[in-house]
CSV table of C-alpha atoms in Angstrom, one decimal:
chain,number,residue,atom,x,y,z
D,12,UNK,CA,18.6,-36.2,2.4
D,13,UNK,CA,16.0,-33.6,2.3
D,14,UNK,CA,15.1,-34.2,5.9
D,15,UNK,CA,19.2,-33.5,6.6
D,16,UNK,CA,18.8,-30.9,5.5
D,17,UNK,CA,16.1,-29.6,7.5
D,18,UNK,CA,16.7,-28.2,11.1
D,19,UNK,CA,14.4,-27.0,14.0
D,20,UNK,CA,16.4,-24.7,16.6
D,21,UNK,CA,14.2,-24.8,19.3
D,22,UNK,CA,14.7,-21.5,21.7
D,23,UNK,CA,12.7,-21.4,24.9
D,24,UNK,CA,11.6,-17.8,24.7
D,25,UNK,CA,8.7,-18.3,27.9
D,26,UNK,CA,5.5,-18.3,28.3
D,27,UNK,CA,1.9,-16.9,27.5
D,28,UNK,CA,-1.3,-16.9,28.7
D,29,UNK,CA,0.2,-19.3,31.4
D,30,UNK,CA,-3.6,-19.9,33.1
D,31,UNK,CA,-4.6,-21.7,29.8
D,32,UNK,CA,-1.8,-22.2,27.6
D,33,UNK,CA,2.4,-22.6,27.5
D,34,UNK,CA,3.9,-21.8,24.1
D,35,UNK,CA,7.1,-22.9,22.8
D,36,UNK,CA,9.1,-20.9,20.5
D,37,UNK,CA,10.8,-22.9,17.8
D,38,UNK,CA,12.6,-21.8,14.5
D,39,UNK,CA,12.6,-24.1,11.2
D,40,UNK,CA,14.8,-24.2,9.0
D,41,UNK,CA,13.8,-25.4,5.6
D,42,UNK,CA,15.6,-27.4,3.0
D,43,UNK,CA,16.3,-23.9,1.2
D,44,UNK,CA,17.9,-22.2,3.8
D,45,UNK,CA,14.8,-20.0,5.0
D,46,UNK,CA,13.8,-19.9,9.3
D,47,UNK,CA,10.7,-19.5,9.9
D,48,UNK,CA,9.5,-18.5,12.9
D,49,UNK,CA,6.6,-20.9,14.8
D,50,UNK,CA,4.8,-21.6,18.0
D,51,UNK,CA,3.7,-24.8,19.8
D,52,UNK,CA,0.9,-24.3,22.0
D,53,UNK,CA,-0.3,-26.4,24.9
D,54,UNK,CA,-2.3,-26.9,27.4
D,55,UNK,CA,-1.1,-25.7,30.8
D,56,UNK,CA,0.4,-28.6,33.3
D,57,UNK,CA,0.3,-30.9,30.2
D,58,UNK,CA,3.9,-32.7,29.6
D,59,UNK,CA,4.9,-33.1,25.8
D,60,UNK,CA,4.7,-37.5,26.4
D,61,UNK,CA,1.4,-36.9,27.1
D,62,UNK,CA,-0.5,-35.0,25.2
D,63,UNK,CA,-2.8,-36.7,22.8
D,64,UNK,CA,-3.5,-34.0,19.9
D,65,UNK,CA,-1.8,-31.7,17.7
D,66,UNK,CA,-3.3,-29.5,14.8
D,67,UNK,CA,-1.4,-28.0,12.5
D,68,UNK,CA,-2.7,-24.2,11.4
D,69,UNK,CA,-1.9,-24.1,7.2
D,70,UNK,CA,-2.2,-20.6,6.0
D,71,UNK,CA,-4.5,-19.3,3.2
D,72,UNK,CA,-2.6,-17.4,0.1
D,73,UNK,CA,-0.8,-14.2,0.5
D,74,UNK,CA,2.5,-13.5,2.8
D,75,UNK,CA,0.9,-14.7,6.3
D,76,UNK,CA,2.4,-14.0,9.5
D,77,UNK,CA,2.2,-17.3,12.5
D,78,UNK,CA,-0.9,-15.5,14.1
D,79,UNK,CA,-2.7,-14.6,10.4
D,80,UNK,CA,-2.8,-11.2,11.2
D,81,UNK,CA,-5.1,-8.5,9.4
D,82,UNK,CA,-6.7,-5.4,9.5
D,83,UNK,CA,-10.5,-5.8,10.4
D,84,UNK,CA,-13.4,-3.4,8.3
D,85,UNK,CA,-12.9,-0.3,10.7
D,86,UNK,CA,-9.2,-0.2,9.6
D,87,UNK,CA,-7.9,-0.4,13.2
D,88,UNK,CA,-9.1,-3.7,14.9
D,89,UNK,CA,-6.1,-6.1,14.6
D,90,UNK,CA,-7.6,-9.8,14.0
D,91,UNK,CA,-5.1,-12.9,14.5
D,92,UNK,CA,-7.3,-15.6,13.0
D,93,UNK,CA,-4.4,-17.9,14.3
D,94,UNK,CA,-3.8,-16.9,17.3
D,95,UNK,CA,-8.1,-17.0,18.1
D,96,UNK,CA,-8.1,-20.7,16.8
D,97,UNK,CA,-4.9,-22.4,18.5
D,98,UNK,CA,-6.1,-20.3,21.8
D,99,UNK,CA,-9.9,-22.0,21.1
D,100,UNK,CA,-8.4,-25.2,20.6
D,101,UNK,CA,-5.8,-25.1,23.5
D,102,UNK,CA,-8.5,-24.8,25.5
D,103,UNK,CA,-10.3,-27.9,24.0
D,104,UNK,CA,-7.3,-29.6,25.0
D,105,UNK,CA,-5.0,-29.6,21.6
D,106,UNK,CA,-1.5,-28.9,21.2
D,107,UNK,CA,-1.6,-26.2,18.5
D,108,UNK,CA,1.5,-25.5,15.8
D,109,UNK,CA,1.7,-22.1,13.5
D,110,UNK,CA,4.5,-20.3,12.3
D,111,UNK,CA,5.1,-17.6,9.5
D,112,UNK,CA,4.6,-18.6,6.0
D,113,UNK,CA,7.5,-19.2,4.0
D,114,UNK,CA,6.6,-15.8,1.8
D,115,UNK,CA,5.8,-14.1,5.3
D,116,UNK,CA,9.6,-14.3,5.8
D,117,UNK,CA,11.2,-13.6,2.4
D,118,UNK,CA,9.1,-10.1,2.3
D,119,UNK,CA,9.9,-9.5,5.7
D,120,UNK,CA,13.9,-10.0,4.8
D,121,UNK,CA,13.1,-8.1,1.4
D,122,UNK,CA,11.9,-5.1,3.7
D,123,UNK,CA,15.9,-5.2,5.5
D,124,UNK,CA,17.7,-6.3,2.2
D,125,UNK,CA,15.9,-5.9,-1.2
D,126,UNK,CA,18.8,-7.9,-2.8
D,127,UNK,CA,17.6,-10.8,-1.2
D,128,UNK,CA,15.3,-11.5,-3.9
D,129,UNK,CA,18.4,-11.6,-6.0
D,130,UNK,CA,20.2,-14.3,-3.9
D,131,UNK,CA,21.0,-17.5,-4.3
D,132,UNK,CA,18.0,-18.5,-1.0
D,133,UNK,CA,15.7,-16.8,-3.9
D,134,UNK,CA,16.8,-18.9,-6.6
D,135,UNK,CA,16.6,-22.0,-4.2
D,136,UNK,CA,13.2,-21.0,-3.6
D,137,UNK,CA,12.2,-20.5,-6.7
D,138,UNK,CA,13.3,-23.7,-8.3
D,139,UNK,CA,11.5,-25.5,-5.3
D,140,UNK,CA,8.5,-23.5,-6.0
D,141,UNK,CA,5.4,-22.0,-3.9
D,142,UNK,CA,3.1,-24.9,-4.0
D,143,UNK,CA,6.0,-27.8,-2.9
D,144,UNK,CA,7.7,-25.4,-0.8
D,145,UNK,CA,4.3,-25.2,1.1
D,146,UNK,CA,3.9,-28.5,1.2
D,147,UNK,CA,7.0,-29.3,2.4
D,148,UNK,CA,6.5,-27.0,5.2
D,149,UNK,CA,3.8,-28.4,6.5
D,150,UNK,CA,5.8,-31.8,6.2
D,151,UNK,CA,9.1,-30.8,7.7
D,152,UNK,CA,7.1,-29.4,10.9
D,153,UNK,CA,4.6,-31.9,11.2
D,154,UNK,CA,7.8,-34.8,11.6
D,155,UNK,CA,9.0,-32.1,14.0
D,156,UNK,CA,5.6,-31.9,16.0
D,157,UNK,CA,5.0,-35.5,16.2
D,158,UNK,CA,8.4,-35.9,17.1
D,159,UNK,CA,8.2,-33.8,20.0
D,160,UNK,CA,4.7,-35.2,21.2
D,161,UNK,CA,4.8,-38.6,21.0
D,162,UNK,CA,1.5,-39.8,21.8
D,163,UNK,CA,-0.1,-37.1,20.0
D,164,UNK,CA,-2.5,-38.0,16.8
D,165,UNK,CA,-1.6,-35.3,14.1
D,166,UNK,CA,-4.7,-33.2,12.4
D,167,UNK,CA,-4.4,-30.6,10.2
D,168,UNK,CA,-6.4,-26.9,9.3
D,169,UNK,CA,-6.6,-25.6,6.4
D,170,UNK,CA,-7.8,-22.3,5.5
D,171,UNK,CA,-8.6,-20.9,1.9
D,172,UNK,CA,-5.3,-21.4,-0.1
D,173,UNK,CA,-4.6,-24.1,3.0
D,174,UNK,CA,-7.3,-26.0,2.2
D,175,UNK,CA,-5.5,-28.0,-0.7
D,176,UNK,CA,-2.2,-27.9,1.2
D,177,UNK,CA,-4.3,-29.9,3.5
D,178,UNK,CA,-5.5,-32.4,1.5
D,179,UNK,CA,-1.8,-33.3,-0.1
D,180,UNK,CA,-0.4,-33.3,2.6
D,181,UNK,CA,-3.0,-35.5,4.3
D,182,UNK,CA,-2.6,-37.8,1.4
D,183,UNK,CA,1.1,-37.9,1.5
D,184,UNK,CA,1.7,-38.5,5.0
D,185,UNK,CA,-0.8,-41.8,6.7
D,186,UNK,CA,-0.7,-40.9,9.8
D,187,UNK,CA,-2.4,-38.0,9.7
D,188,UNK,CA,-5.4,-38.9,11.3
D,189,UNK,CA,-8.0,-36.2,10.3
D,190,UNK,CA,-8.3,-32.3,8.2
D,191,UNK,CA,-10.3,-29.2,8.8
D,192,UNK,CA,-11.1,-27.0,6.0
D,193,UNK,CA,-12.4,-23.4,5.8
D,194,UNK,CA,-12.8,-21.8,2.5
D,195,UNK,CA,-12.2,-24.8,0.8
D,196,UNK,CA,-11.7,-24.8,-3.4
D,197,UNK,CA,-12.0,-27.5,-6.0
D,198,UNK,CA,-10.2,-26.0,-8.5
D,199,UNK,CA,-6.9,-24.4,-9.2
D,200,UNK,CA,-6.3,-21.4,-7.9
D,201,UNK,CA,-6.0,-19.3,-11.4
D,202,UNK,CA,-9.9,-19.9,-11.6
D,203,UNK,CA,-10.4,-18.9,-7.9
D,204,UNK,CA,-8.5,-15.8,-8.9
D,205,UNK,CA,-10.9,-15.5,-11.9
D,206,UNK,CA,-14.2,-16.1,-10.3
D,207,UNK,CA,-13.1,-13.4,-7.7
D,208,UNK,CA,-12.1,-10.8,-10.1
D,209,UNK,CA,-14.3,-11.4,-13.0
D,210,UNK,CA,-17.6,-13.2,-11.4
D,211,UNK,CA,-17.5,-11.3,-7.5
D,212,UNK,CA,-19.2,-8.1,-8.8
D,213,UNK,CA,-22.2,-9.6,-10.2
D,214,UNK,CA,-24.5,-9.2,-7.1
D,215,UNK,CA,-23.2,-5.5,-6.6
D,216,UNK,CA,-24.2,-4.9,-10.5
D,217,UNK,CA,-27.9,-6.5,-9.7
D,218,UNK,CA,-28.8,-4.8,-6.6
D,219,UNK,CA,-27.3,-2.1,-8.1
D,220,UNK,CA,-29.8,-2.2,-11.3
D,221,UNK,CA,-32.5,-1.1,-9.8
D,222,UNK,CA,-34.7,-1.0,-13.0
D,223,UNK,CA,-33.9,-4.7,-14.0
D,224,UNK,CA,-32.8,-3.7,-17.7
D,225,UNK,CA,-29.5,-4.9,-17.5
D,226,UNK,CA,-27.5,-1.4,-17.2
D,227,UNK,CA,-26.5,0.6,-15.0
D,228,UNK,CA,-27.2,5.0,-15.8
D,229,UNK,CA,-25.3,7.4,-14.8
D,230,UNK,CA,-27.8,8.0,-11.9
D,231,UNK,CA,-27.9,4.3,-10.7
D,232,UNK,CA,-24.4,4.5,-10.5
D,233,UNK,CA,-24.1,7.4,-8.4
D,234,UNK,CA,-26.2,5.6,-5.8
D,235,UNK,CA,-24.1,2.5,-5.6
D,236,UNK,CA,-21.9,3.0,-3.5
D,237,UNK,CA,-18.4,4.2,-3.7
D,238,UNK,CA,-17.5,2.0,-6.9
D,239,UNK,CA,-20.6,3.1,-8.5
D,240,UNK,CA,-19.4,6.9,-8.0
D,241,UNK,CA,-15.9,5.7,-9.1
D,242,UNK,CA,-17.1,4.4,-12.4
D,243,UNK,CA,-19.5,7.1,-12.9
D,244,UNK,CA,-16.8,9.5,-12.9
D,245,UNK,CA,-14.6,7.2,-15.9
D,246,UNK,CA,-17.8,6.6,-17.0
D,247,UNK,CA,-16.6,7.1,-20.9
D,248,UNK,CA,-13.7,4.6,-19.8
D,249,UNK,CA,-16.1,1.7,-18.9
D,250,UNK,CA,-19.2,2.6,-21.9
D,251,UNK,CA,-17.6,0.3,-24.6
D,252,UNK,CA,-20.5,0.8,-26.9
D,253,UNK,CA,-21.3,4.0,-26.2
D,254,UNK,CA,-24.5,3.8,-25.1
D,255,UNK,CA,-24.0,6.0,-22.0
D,256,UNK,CA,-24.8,3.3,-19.9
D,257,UNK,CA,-22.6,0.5,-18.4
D,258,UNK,CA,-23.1,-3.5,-18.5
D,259,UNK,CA,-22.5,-6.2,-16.9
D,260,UNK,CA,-20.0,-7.4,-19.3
D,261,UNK,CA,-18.4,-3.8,-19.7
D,262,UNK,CA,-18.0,-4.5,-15.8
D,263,UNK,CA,-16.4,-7.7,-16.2
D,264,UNK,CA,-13.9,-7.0,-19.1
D,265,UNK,CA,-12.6,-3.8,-17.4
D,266,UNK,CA,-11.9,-6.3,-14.5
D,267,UNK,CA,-10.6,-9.2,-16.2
D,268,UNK,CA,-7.4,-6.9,-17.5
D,269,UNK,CA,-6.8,-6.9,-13.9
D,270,UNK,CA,-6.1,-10.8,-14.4
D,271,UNK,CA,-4.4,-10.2,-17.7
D,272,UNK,CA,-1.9,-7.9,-15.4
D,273,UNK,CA,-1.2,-10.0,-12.8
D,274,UNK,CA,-0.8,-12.5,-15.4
D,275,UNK,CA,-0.1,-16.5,-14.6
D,276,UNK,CA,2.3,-18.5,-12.4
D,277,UNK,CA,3.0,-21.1,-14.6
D,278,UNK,CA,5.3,-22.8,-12.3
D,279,UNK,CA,2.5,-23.0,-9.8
D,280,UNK,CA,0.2,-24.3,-12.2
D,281,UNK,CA,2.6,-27.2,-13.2
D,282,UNK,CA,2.7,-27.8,-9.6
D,283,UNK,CA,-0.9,-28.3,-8.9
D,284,UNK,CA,-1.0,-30.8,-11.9
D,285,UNK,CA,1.7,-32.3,-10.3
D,286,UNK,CA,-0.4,-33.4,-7.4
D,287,UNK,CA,-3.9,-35.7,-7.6
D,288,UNK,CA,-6.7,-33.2,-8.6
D,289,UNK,CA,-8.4,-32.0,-5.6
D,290,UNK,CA,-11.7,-33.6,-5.7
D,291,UNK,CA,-9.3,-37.0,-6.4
D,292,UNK,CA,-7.8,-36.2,-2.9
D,293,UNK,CA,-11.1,-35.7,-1.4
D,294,UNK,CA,-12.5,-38.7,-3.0
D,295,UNK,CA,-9.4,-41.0,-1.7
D,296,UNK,CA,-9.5,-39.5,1.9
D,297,UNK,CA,-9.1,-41.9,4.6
D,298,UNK,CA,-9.2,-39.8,7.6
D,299,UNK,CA,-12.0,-37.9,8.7
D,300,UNK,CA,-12.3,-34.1,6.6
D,301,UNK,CA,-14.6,-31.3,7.9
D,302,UNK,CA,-15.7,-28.7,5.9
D,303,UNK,CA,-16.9,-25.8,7.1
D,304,UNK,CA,-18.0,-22.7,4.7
D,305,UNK,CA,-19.8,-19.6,4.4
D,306,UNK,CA,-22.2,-19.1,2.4
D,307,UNK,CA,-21.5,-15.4,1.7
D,308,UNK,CA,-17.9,-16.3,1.0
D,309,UNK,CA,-17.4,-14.6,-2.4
D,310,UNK,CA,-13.3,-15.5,-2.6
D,311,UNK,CA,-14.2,-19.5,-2.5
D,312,UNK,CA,-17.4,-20.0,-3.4
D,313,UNK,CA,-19.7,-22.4,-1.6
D,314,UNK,CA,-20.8,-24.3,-4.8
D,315,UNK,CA,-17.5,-25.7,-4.5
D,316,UNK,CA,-18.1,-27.1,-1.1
D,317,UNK,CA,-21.8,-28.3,-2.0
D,318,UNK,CA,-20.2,-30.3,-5.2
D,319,UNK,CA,-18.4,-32.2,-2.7
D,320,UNK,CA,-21.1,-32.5,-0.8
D,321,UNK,CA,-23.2,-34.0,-3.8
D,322,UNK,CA,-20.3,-36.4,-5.1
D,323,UNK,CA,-20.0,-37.8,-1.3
D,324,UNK,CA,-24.1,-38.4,-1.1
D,325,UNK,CA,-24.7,-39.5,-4.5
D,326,UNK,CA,-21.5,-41.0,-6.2
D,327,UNK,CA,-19.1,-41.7,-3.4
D,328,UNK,CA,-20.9,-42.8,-1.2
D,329,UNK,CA,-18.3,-41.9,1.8
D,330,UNK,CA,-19.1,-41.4,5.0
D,331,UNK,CA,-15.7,-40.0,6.2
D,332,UNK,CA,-16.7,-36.2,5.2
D,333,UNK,CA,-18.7,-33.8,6.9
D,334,UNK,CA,-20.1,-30.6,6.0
D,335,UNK,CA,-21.4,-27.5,7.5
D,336,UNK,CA,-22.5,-24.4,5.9
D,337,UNK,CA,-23.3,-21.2,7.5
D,338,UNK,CA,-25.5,-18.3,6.0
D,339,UNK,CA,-24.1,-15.2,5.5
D,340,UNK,CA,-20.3,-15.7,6.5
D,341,UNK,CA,-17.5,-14.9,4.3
D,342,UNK,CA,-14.6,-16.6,3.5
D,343,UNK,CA,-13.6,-17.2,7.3
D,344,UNK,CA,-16.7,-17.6,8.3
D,345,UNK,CA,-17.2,-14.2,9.3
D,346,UNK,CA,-20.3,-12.2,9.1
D,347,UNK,CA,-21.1,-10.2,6.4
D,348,UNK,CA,-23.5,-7.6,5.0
D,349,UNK,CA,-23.9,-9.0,1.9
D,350,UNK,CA,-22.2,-11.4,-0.5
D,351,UNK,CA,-19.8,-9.3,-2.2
D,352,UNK,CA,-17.9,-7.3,0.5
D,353,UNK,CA,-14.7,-7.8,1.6
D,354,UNK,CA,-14.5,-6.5,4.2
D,355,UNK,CA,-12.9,-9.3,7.3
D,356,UNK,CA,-14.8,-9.3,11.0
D,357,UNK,CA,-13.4,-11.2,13.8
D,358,UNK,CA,-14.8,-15.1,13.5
D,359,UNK,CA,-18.6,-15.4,13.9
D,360,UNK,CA,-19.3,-16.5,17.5
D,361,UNK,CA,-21.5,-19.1,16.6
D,362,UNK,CA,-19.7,-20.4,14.4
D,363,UNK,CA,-16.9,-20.9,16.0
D,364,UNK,CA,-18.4,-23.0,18.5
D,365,UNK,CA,-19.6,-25.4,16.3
D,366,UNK,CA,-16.4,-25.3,14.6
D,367,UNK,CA,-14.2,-26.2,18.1
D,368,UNK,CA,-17.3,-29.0,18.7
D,369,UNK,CA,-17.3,-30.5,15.8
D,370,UNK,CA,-13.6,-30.7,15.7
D,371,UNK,CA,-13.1,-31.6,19.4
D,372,UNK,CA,-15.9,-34.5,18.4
D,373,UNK,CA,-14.6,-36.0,15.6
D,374,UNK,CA,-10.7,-35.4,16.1
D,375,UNK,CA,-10.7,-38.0,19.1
């Protein structure tokens, strides 16, 4: 009934890029009642029948528009990671699907109508939840994509939040036939939230320390960098035992109230324990999985990566997963100037390459 309920109103809005690339502009509806808005890229001259790969690009967390747009360091640069990758990909000779997340879409109706979040679409959405609603996403235009290329053999790309999406849906649905994953986690996202705001500061505090005692002075502080000036100046704020200096720990509990604040999706949670444990999906993969992570990426820590890794050599024994780790990229594998900015650049060149070769290789 669910797949009633679901509806793609294609519209032919033209064409881009039409030396490399045709993109069709489609519209999904999902079992809620929400369009999003999508794009099916493909190479040019290359008829629907016959065209033998199709990724799907799954969005990290956060309300993501089709092309994953952001705001690069210098405030002004506008990076699509999306829109980079299904071009890159195009031209290795892959149909490409994105569209806008399903929380890309509320906000964006919230911004013409706040008293959508009061309707009954919200409360449909709600009682589906984030995680399923995600997944079902991915579902609902995967049918749809494999539907409309016939011959094609389905892969998916995760990124960061994606990731997992990946893997669920990679375990729900046989045939998909291989996953990419940037920025991948092992565990739920509450602790990814925790190890980025409690945990992420740790290098700043130690290059910051540059007497090795463990504290930061005043006068450390003020040559840390714009949060060392910022704390310097609440300094009184941050000195829980009045020592006139600041610790590690004093660092960490005045950002773990940030956590307390945002406070827990519960219904998210349930979710996730809903579905097999991640490392249970990895473990039980079938289809070829590529990870690829930086080693600088201070929102999904490698070590997650490398335990996967370590099961698959030692334990596993699996030969179906495939790592690559790159020094000092970030969370989307681009480069950084040490491990806890956060501050995006476009995709590192380099790594990009071997990215497209290693998924053009294996995704046959």
């Amino acid at each position: 009934m669910e797949m009633v309920r679901m509806m793609l109103v294609l519209s032919l809005l033209g064409f881009l890029s039409e030396a490399t690339a045709k993109e069709l502009a489609f519209h999904y509806k999902t079992a809620e009642g929400l369009t999003l808005a999508g794009k099916l890229a493909t190479p040019d001259g290359a008829s629907y029948d016959a065209v033998p790969r199709v990724v799907i690009l799954i969005h990290g967390s956060g309300p993501n528009d089709m092309d994953s747009s952001m705001r690069a360091m210098d405030g002004k640069t506008r990076l699509r990671y999306f829109k980079t990758l299904s071009d890159a990909l195009v031209e290795k000779g892959f149909a490409v699907v994105r569209y806008n997340k399903r929380t890309y879409e509320l906000k964006q109706l919230g911004l013409k109508d706040r008293s959508v979040f009061k309707s009954p679409l919200m409360r449909r959405l709600t009682k589906t939840g984030w995680l399923k609603g995600f997944v079902d996403d991915v579902e609902g235009v995967a049918r749809w994509a494999t539907g409309k290329l016939p011959k094609a053999k389905l892969y998916l790309l995760g990124v960061s939040q994606g990731t997992h999406i990946a893997l669920i849906v990679a375990h729900r649905l046989k045939q998909v036939a291989g996953v990419a994953l940037i920025g991948f986690y092992s565990t739920s996202l509450h602790v990814q939230m925790f190890e980025q705001i409690v945990y992420r500061p740790q290098s700043w505090f130690v290059r910051a320390d540059t007497n090795g005692d463990g504290k930061l002075s005043r006068a450390e502080l003020l040559l840390a960098g714009k949060a060392g000036i910022a704390i310097a100046l609440h300094l009184s704020v941050f000195d829980v035992d009045g020592d006139g200096m600041v610790s590690y720990p004093e660092i960490q509990a005045a950002n773990i109230i940030n956590l307390y604040r945002l406070g827990t999706d519960l219904r998210y949670q349930r979710q996730e324990l809903s579905y097999p444990p991640i490392p249970s999906l990895v473990k039980h993969s079938r289809a070829p999985v590529l990870f690829f992570q930086g080693m600088w990426d201070n929102q999904t820590p490698a070590y997650q990566a490398m335990s996967m890794r370590f099961l698959a050599k030692n334990v596993w024994k699996k030969g179906n997963l495939r790592f690559h780790f790159f020094p000092k990229l970030g969370h989307l594998l681009d480069p950084r100037d040490r491990y806890d900015s956060v501050e995006y650049r476009p995709m590192d060149r380099a790594a990009q390459t071997k990215l497209l070769d290693e998924i053009n290789r294996t995704f046959k």
